[in-house]
CSV table of C-alpha atoms in Angstrom, one decimal:
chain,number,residue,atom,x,y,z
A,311,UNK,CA,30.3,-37.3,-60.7
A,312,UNK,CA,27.2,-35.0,-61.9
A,313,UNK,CA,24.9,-37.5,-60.4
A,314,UNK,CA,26.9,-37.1,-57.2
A,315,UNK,CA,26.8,-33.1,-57.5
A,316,UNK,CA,23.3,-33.1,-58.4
A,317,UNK,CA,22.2,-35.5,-55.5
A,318,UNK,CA,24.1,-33.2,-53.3
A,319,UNK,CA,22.3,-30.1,-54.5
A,320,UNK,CA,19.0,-32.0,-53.7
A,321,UNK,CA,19.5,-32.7,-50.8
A,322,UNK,CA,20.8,-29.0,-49.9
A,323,UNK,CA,18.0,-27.6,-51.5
A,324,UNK,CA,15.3,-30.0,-49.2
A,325,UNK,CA,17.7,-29.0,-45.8
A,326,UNK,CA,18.0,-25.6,-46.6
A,327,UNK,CA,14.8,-24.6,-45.6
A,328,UNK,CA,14.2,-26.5,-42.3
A,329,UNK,CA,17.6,-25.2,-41.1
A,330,UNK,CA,16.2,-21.3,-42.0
A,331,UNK,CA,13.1,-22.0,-40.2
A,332,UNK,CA,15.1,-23.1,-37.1
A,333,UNK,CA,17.1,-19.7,-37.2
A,334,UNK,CA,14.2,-18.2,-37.4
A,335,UNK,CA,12.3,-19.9,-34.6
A,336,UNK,CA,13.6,-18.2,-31.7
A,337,UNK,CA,13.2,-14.2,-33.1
A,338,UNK,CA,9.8,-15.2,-33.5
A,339,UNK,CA,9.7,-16.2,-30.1
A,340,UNK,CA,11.6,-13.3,-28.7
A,341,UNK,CA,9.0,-11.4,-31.1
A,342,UNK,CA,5.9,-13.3,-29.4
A,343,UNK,CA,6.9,-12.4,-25.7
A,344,UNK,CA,7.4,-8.3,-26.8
A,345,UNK,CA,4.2,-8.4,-28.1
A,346,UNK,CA,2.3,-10.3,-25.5
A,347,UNK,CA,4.5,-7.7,-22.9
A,348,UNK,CA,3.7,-4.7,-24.5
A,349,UNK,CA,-0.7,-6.4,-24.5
A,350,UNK,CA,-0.4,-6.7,-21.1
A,351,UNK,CA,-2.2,-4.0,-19.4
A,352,UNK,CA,-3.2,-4.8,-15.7
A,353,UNK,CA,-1.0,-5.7,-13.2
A,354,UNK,CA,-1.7,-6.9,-9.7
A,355,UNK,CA,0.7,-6.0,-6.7
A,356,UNK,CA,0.7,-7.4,-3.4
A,357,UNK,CA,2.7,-5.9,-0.5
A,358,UNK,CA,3.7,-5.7,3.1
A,359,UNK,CA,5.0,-3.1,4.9
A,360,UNK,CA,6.2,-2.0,8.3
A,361,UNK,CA,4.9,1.5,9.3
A,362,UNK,CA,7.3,3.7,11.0
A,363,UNK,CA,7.5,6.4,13.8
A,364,UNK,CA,3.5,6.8,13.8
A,365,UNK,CA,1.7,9.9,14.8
A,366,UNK,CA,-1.7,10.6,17.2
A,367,UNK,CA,-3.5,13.8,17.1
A,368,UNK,CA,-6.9,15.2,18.0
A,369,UNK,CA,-9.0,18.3,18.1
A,370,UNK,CA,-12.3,18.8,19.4
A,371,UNK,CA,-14.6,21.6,18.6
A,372,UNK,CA,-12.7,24.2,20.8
A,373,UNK,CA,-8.8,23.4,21.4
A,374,UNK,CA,-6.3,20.4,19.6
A,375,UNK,CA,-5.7,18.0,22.0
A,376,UNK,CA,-3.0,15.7,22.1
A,377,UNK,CA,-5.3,13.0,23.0
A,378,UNK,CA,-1.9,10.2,23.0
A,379,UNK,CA,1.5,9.3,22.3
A,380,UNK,CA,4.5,6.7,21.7
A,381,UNK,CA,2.5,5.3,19.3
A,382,UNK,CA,4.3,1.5,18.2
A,383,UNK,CA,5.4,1.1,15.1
A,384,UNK,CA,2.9,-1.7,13.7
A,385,UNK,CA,2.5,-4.2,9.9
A,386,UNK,CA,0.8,-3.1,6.7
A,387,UNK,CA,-0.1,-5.9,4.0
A,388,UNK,CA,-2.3,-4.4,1.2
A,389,UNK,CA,-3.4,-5.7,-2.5
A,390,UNK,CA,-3.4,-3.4,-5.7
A,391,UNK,CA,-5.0,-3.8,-9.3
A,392,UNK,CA,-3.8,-1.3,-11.4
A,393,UNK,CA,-4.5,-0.4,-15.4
A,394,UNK,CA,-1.6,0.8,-17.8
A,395,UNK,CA,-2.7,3.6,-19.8
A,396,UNK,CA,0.6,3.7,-21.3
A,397,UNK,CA,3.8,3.1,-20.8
A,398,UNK,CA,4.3,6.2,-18.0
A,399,UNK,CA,1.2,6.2,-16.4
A,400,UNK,CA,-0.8,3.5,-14.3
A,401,UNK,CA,-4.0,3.9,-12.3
A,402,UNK,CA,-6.3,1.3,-10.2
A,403,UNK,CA,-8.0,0.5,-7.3
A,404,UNK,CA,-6.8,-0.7,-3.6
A,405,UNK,CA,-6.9,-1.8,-0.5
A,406,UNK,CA,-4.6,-2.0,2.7
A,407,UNK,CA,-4.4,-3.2,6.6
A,408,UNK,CA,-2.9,-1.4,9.2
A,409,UNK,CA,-2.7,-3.6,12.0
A,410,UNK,CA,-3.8,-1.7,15.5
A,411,UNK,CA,-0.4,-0.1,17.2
A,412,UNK,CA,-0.9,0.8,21.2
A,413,UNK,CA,-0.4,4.3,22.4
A,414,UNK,CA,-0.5,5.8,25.3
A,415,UNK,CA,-3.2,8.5,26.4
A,416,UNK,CA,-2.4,11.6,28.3
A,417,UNK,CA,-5.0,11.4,31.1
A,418,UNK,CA,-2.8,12.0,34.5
A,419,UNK,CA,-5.1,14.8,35.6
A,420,UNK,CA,-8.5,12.8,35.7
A,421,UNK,CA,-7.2,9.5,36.9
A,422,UNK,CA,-5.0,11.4,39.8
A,423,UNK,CA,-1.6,9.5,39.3
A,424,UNK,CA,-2.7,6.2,38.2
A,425,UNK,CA,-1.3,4.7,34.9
A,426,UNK,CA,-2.7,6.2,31.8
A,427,UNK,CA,-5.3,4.1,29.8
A,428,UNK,CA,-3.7,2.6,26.5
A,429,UNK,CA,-5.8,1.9,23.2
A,430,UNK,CA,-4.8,0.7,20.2
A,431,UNK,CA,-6.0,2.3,16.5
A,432,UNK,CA,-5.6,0.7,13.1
A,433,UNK,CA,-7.2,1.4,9.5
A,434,UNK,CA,-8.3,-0.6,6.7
A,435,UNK,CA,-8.2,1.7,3.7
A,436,UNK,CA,-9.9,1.2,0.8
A,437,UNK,CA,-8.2,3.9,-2.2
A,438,UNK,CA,-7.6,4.9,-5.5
A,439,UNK,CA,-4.2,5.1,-6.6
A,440,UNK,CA,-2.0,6.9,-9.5
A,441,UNK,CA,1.9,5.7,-10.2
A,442,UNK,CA,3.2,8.1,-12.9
A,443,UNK,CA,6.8,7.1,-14.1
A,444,UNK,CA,9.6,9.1,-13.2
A,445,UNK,CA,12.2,7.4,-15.3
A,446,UNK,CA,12.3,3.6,-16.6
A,447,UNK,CA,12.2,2.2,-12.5
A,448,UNK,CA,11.0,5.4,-10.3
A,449,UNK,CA,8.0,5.9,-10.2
A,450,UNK,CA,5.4,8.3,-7.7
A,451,UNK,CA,2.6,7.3,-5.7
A,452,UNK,CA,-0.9,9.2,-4.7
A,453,UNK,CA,-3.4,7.9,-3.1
A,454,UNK,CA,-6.9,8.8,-1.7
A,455,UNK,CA,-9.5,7.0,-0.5
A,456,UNK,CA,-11.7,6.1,2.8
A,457,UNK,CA,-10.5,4.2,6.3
A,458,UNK,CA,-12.4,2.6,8.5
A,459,UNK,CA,-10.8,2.7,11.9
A,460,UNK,CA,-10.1,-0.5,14.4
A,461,UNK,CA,-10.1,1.2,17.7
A,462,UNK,CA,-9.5,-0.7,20.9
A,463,UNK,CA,-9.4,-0.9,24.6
A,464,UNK,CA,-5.9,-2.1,25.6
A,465,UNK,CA,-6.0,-1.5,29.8
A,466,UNK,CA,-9.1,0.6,30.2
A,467,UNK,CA,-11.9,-0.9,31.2
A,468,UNK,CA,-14.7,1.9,31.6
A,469,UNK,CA,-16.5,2.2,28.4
A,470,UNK,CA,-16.8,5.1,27.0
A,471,UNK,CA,-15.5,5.7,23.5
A,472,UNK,CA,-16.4,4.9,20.7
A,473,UNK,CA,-15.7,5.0,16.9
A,474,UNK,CA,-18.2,7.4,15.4
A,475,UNK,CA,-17.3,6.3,11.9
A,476,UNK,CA,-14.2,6.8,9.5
A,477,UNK,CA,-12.7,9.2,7.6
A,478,UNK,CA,-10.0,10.3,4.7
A,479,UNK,CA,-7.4,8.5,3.4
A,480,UNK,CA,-4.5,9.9,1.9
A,481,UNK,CA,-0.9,9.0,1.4
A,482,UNK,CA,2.4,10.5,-0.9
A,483,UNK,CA,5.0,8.4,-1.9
A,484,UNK,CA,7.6,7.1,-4.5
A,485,UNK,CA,8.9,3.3,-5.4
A,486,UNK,CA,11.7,1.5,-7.4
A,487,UNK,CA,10.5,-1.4,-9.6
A,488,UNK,CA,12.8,-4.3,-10.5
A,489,UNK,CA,12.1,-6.7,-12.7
A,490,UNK,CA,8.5,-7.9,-10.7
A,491,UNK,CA,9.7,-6.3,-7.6
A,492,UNK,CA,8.3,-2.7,-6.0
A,493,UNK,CA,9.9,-0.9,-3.2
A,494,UNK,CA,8.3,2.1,-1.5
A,495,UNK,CA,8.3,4.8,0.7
A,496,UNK,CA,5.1,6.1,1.6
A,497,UNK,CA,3.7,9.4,3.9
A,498,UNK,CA,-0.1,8.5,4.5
A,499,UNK,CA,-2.5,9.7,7.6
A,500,UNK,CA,-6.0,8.7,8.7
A,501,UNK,CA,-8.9,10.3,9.7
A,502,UNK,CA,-12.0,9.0,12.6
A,503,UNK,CA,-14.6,10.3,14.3
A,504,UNK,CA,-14.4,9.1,18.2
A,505,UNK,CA,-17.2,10.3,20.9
A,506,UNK,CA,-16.0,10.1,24.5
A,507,UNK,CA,-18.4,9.6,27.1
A,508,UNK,CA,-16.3,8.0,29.8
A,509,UNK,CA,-16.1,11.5,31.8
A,510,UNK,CA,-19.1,13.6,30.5
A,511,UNK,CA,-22.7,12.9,30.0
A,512,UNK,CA,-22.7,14.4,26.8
A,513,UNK,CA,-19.5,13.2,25.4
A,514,UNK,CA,-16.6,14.9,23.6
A,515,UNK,CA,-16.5,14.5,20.0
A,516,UNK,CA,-12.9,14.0,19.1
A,517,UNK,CA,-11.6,14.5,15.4
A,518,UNK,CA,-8.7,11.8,15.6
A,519,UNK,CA,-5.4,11.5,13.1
A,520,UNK,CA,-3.0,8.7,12.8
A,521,UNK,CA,0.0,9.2,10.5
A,522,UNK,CA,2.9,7.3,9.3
A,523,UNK,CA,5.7,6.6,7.1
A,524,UNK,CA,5.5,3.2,5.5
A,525,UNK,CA,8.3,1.3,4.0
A,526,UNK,CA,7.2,-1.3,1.7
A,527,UNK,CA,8.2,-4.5,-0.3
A,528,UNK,CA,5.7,-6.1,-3.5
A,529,UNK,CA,5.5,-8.4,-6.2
A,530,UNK,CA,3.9,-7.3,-9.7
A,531,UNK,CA,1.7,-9.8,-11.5
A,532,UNK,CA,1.0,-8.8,-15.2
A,533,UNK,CA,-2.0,-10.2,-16.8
């Protein structure tokens, strides 16, 4: 009988410790994946977007003109790589594509009742962007940074204007994150220089502004 009891205790005392390390297995685990969360400290974050009830303006050097509108709504898709400084702030670089909308311009007078010429304008914006936390999911957006206009002819043929170069970049926003997921609102407007010379030899220079608000869906990829 003590044999028994002894062999028992033996072989309790060799089981014991595999069955402890099993327990312990997955908090280690568990403990492994916090850590390697908590390293993690860039995160990539593609998107697309649809922009929203967009906006044409212009000046030149003496008056504002409203050089066109019923602007179409158009696409965004866009890329992000972004550095966490800490749990409530992350900063990075990125870069987005507005896909060229038609508008119409406002140019009755000079072509004496025939239809209005329509061009189309959209940026590609390269920017530096800052996401403090609001709470645990909200977080704000500001960006600023450089667009470089795609300006086209839609129905006019005479040439005549042309894209100077770009201009500013700037957009306000806010966005929900779940799980890997972003969602955002965002207010941005463009800036470009365009010269006119279809109706004077010594051209127009127009200072041209396209706005819009932007509703957009991501995925976050933490490296």
């Amino acid at each position: 009988m003590k044999k028994s009891l002894l062999a028992v205790l033996f072989a309790a005392a060799l089981v014991a410790p595999a069955f402890a390390a099993t327990a312990q297995k997955p908090e280690v685990t568990k403990q492994a994946k916090q850590e390697t969360k908590k390293c993690s400290k860039i995160d990539i974050v593609g998107k697309i977007g649809v922009t929203l009830n967009p906006q044409v303006k212009s000046r030149t050097d003496t008056v504002n003109y409203e050089l066109g509108d019923n602007v179409k709504n158009s696409f965004m898709i866009g890329v992000e790589g972004l550095y966490k400084f800490d749990e409530k702030i992350s900063a990075g670089i990125g870069i987005n594509y507005i896909f060229a909308a038609n508008f119409d311009t406002n140019f009755d007078y000079i072509f004496e009742g025939k239809s209005d010429p329509k061009f189309a304008i959209g940026f590609t914006n390269i920017y530096a962007t800052i996401k403090p936390k609001l709470s645990d999911s909200i977080y704000a957006i500001a960006q600023i940074g450089y667009g470089i206009p795609n300006f086209t002819h839609v129905t006019f043929s005479t040439k005549g204007w042309d894209v100077n170069s770009g201009g500013i970049y700037g957009g306000l926003g806010a966005g929900i994150e779940y799980k890997s997921f972003i969602f955002e609102a965002l207010y941005s407007m463009n800036s470009a220089n365009i010269k006119c010379t279809a109706f004077s030899d010594d051209g127009i220079d127009y200072v041209f502004r396209y706005s819009t608000l932007s509703f957009n869906i991501g995925y976050k990829f933490s490296l």
